Coordinates of C-alpha atoms in Angstrom, one line a residue:
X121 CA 84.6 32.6 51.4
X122 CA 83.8 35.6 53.6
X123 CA 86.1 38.2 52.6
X124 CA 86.9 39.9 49.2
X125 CA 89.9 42.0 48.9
X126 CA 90.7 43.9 44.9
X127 CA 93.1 43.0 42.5
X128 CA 95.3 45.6 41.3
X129 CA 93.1 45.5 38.1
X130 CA 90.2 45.5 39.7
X131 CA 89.3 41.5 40.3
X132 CA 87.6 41.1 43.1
X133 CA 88.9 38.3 45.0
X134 CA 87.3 35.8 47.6
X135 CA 89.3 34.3 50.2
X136 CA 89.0 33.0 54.0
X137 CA 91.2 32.5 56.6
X138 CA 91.9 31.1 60.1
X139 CA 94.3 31.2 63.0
X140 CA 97.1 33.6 64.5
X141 CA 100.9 34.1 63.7
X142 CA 103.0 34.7 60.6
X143 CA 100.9 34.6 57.4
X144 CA 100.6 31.5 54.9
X145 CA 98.7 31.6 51.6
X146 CA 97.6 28.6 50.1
X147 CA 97.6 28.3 46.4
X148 CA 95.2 25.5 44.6
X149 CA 96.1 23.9 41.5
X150 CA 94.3 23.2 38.0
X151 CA 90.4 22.4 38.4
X152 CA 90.1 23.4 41.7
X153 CA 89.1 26.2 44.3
X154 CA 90.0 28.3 47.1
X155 CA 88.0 24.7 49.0
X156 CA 90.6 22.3 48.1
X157 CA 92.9 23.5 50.5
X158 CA 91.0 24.8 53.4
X159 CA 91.3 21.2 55.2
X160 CA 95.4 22.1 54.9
X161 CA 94.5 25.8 56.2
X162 CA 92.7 24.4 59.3
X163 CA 95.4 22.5 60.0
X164 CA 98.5 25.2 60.0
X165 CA 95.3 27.6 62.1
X166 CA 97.0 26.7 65.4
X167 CA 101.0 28.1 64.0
X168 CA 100.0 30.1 61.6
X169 CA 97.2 32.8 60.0
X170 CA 96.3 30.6 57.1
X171 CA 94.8 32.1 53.6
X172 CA 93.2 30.0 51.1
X173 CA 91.5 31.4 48.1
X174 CA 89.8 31.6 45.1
X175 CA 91.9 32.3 41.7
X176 CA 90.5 34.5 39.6
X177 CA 87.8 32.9 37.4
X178 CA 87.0 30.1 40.1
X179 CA 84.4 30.1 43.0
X180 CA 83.2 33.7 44.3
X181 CA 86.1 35.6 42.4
X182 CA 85.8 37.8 39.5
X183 CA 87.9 37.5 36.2
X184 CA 88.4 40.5 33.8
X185 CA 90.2 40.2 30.2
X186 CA 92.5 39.3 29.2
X187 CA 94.4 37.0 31.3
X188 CA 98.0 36.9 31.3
X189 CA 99.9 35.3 34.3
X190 CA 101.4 38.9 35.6
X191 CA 97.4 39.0 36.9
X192 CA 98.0 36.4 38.9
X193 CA 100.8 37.5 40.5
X194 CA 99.2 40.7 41.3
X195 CA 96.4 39.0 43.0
X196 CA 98.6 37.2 45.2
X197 CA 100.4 40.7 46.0
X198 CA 96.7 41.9 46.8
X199 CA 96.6 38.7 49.4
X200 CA 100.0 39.8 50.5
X201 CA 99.1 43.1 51.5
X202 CA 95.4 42.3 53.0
X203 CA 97.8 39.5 55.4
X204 CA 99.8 42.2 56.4
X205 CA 102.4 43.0 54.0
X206 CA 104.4 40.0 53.8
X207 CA 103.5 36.3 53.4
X208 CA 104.7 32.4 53.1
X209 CA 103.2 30.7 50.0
X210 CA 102.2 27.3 49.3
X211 CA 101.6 25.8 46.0
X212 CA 100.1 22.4 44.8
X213 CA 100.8 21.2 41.3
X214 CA 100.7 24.0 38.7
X215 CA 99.4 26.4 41.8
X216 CA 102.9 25.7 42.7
X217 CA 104.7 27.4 39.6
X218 CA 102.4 30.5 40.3
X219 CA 103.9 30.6 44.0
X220 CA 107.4 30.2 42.6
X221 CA 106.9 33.4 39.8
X222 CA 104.9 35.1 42.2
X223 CA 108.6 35.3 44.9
X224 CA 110.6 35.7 41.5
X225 CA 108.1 38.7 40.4
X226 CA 109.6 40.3 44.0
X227 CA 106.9 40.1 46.1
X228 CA 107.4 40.6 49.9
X229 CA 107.2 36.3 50.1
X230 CA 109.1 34.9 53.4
X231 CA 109.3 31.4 52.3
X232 CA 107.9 29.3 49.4
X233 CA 106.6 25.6 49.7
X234 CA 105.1 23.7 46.7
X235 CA 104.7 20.4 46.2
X236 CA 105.2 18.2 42.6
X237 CA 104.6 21.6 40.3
X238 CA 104.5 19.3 37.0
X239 CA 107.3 20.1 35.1
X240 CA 107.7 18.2 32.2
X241 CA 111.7 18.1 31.5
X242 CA 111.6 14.8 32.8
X243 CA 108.2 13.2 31.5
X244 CA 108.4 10.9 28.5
X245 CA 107.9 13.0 25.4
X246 CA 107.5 16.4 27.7
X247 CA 107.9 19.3 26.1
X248 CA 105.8 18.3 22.9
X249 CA 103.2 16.6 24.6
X250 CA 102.6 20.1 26.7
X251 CA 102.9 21.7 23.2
X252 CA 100.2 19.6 21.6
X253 CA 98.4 20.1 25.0
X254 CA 98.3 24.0 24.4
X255 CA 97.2 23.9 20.9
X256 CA 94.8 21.6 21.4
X257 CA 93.1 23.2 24.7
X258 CA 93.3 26.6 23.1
X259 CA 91.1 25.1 19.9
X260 CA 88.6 23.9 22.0
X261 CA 88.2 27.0 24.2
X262 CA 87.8 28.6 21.7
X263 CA 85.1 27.0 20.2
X264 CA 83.5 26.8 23.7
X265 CA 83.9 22.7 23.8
X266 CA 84.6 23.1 27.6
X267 CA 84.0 19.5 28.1
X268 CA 86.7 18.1 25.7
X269 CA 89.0 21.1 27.4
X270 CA 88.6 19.0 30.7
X271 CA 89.1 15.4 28.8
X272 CA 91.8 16.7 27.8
X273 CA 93.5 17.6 30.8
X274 CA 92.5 14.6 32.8
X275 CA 94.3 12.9 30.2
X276 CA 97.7 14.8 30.7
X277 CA 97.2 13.9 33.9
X278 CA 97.1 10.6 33.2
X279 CA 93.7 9.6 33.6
X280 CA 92.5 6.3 32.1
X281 CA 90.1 6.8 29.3
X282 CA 87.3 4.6 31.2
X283 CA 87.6 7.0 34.0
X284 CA 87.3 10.2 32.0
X285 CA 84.4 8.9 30.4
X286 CA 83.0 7.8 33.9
X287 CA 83.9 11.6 35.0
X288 CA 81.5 12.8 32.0
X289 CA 78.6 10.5 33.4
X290 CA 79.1 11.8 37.2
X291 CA 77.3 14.9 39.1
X292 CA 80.6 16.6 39.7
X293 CA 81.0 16.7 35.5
X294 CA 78.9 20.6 35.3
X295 CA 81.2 22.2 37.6
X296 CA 84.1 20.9 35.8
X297 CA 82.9 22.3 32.9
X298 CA 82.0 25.8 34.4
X299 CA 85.7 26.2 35.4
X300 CA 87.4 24.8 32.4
X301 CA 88.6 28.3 30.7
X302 CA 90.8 28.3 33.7
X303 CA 92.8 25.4 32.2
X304 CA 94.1 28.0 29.8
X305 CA 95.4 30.4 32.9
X306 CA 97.6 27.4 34.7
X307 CA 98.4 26.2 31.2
X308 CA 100.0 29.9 30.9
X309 CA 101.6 29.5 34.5
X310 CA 103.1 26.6 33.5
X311 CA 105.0 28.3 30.6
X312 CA 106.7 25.7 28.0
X313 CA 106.3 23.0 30.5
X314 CA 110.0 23.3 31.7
X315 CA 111.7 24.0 35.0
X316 CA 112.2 27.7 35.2
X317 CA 116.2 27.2 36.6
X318 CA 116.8 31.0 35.9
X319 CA 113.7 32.1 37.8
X320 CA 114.2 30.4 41.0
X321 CA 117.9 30.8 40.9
X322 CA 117.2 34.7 41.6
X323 CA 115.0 33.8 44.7
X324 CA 115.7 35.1 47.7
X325 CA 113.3 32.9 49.8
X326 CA 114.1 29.6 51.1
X327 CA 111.9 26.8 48.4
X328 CA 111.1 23.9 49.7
X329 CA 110.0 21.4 47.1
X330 CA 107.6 18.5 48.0
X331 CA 106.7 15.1 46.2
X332 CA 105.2 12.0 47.0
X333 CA 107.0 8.7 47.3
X334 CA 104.6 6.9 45.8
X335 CA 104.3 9.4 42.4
X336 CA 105.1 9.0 39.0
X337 CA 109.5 9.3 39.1
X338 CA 109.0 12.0 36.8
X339 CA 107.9 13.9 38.8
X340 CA 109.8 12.9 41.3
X341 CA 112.8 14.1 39.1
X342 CA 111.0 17.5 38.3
X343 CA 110.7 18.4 42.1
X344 CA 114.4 17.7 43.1
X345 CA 115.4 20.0 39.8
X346 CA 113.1 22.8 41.5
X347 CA 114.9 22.6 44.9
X348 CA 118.6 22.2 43.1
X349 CA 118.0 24.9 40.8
X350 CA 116.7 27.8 43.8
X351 CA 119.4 29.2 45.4
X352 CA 118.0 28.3 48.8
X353 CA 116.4 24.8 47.4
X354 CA 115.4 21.6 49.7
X355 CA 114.1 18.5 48.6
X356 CA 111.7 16.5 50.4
X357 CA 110.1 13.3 49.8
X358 CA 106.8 12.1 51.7
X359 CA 106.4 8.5 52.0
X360 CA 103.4 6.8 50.4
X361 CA 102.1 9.9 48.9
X362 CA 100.6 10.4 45.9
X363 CA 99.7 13.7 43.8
X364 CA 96.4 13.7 45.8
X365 CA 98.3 14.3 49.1
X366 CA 97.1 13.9 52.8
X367 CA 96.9 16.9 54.3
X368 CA 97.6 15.3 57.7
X369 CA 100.9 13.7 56.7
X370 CA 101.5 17.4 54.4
X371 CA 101.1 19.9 57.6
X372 CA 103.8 18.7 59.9
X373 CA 105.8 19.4 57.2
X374 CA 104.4 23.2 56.4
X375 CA 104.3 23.7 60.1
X376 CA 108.2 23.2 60.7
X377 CA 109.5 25.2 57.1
X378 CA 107.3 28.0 57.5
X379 CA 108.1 28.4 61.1
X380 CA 110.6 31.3 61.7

């Protein structure tokens, strides 16, 4: 990242971006960076100015205490403002529900694109399982077990157990524990789990709600109730994908919603 920009409470925040035109900020999900999206930035560069960043905590950003997801938000107006004032988002997975407060919250968004924020009204035992998740991810934070923190969110995700265990024995396992109090921050985002139908009813923007053909049908379901319950909702589906989508087959896509 070569730029930093200030949160209103004084987070500094890293972020990068590329091209000319309208602005688009990319927003990463759970256990990632600012990096995770940058291929999808370089491809919007030639339509678009792309952001990408990193949320506070992760990468070259700051963090200050305590967190609460209004933070967030205010970050994203701090992006806003250094693109020029007003901004498209983009959201993947829980970075998706943080794009959809952040245009509830009133900020000066344009459009609003996310793509299979994981809602859990339609996942089999949802709303307790995300209940159990949150007590038991705030117990071990706060005992500092930062590696059973990220075991247990690769399984929420659905992770076999031989591959979380595999994950513990590979060289990517120390950075994954370095950014695991973050789990807490898009657990918060997330809220109870459930889609937030009152929120996104009050949105102005136009939401666009993404999923891949070839994900789990609950989420499938989850990212059709997004688009039916904004006032200016459409649902698309992308064929083959999964939750790890291409961003080759994912930018067409960007390219013609955020296009004026």
């Amino acid at each position: 990242m070569d730029k930093k920009t200030l949160s209103r409470d004084g987070t500094s925040l890293a972020y990068a971006r590329a091209g000319q035109g309208p602005a688009v900020i990319l927003v990463s999900g759970a256990m990632s960076t600012g990096g995770t999206v940058a291929p999808l930035a370089g491809l919007l560069a030639p339509y678009f100015t792309a952001f990408w960043y990193d949320r506070r905590g992760r990468g070259e950003s700051g963090d200050t205490a305590p967190y609460a997801v209004e933070r967030e938000v205010e970050d994203l107006a701090a992006l806003i403002e250094a693109a020029g004032g007003e901004a498209a988002l983009y959201g993947v997975s829980s970075g998706g529900a943080l794009a959809l407060e952040a245009a509830a919250a009133g900020l000066p968004v344009s459009r609003v694109a996310v793509y299979e924020t994981p809602f859990a009204d339609f996942s089999e035992g949802g709303a307790e399982e995300r209940a159990a998740y949150t007590e038991h991810l705030t117990e071990a934070l706060a005992h500092d077990r930062r590696g059973d923190a990220v075991e247990l969110f690769l399984r929420l995700t659905g992770l076999a157990e031989e591959m979380i265990q595999g994950a513990r024995q590979s060289p990517m396992w120390p950075a994954m524990e370095g950014i695991a109090p973050t789990l807490a921050y898009d657990d918060a985002v997330m809220g109870d789990g459930l889609v937030p139908r009152e929120r996104l009813a009050s949105l102005d923007a136009p939401v666009l709600s993404l999923v891949g053909s070839a994900s789990p049908d609950w989420l499938r379901r989850a990212a059709r109730a997004v688009a039916e319950a904004a006032a200016k909702g459409t649902y698309r589906s992308l064929e083959d994908q999964t939750h790890m989508v291409d961003p080759n087959v994912l930018a067409p896509v960007l390219t013609e919603f955020f296009t004026p």
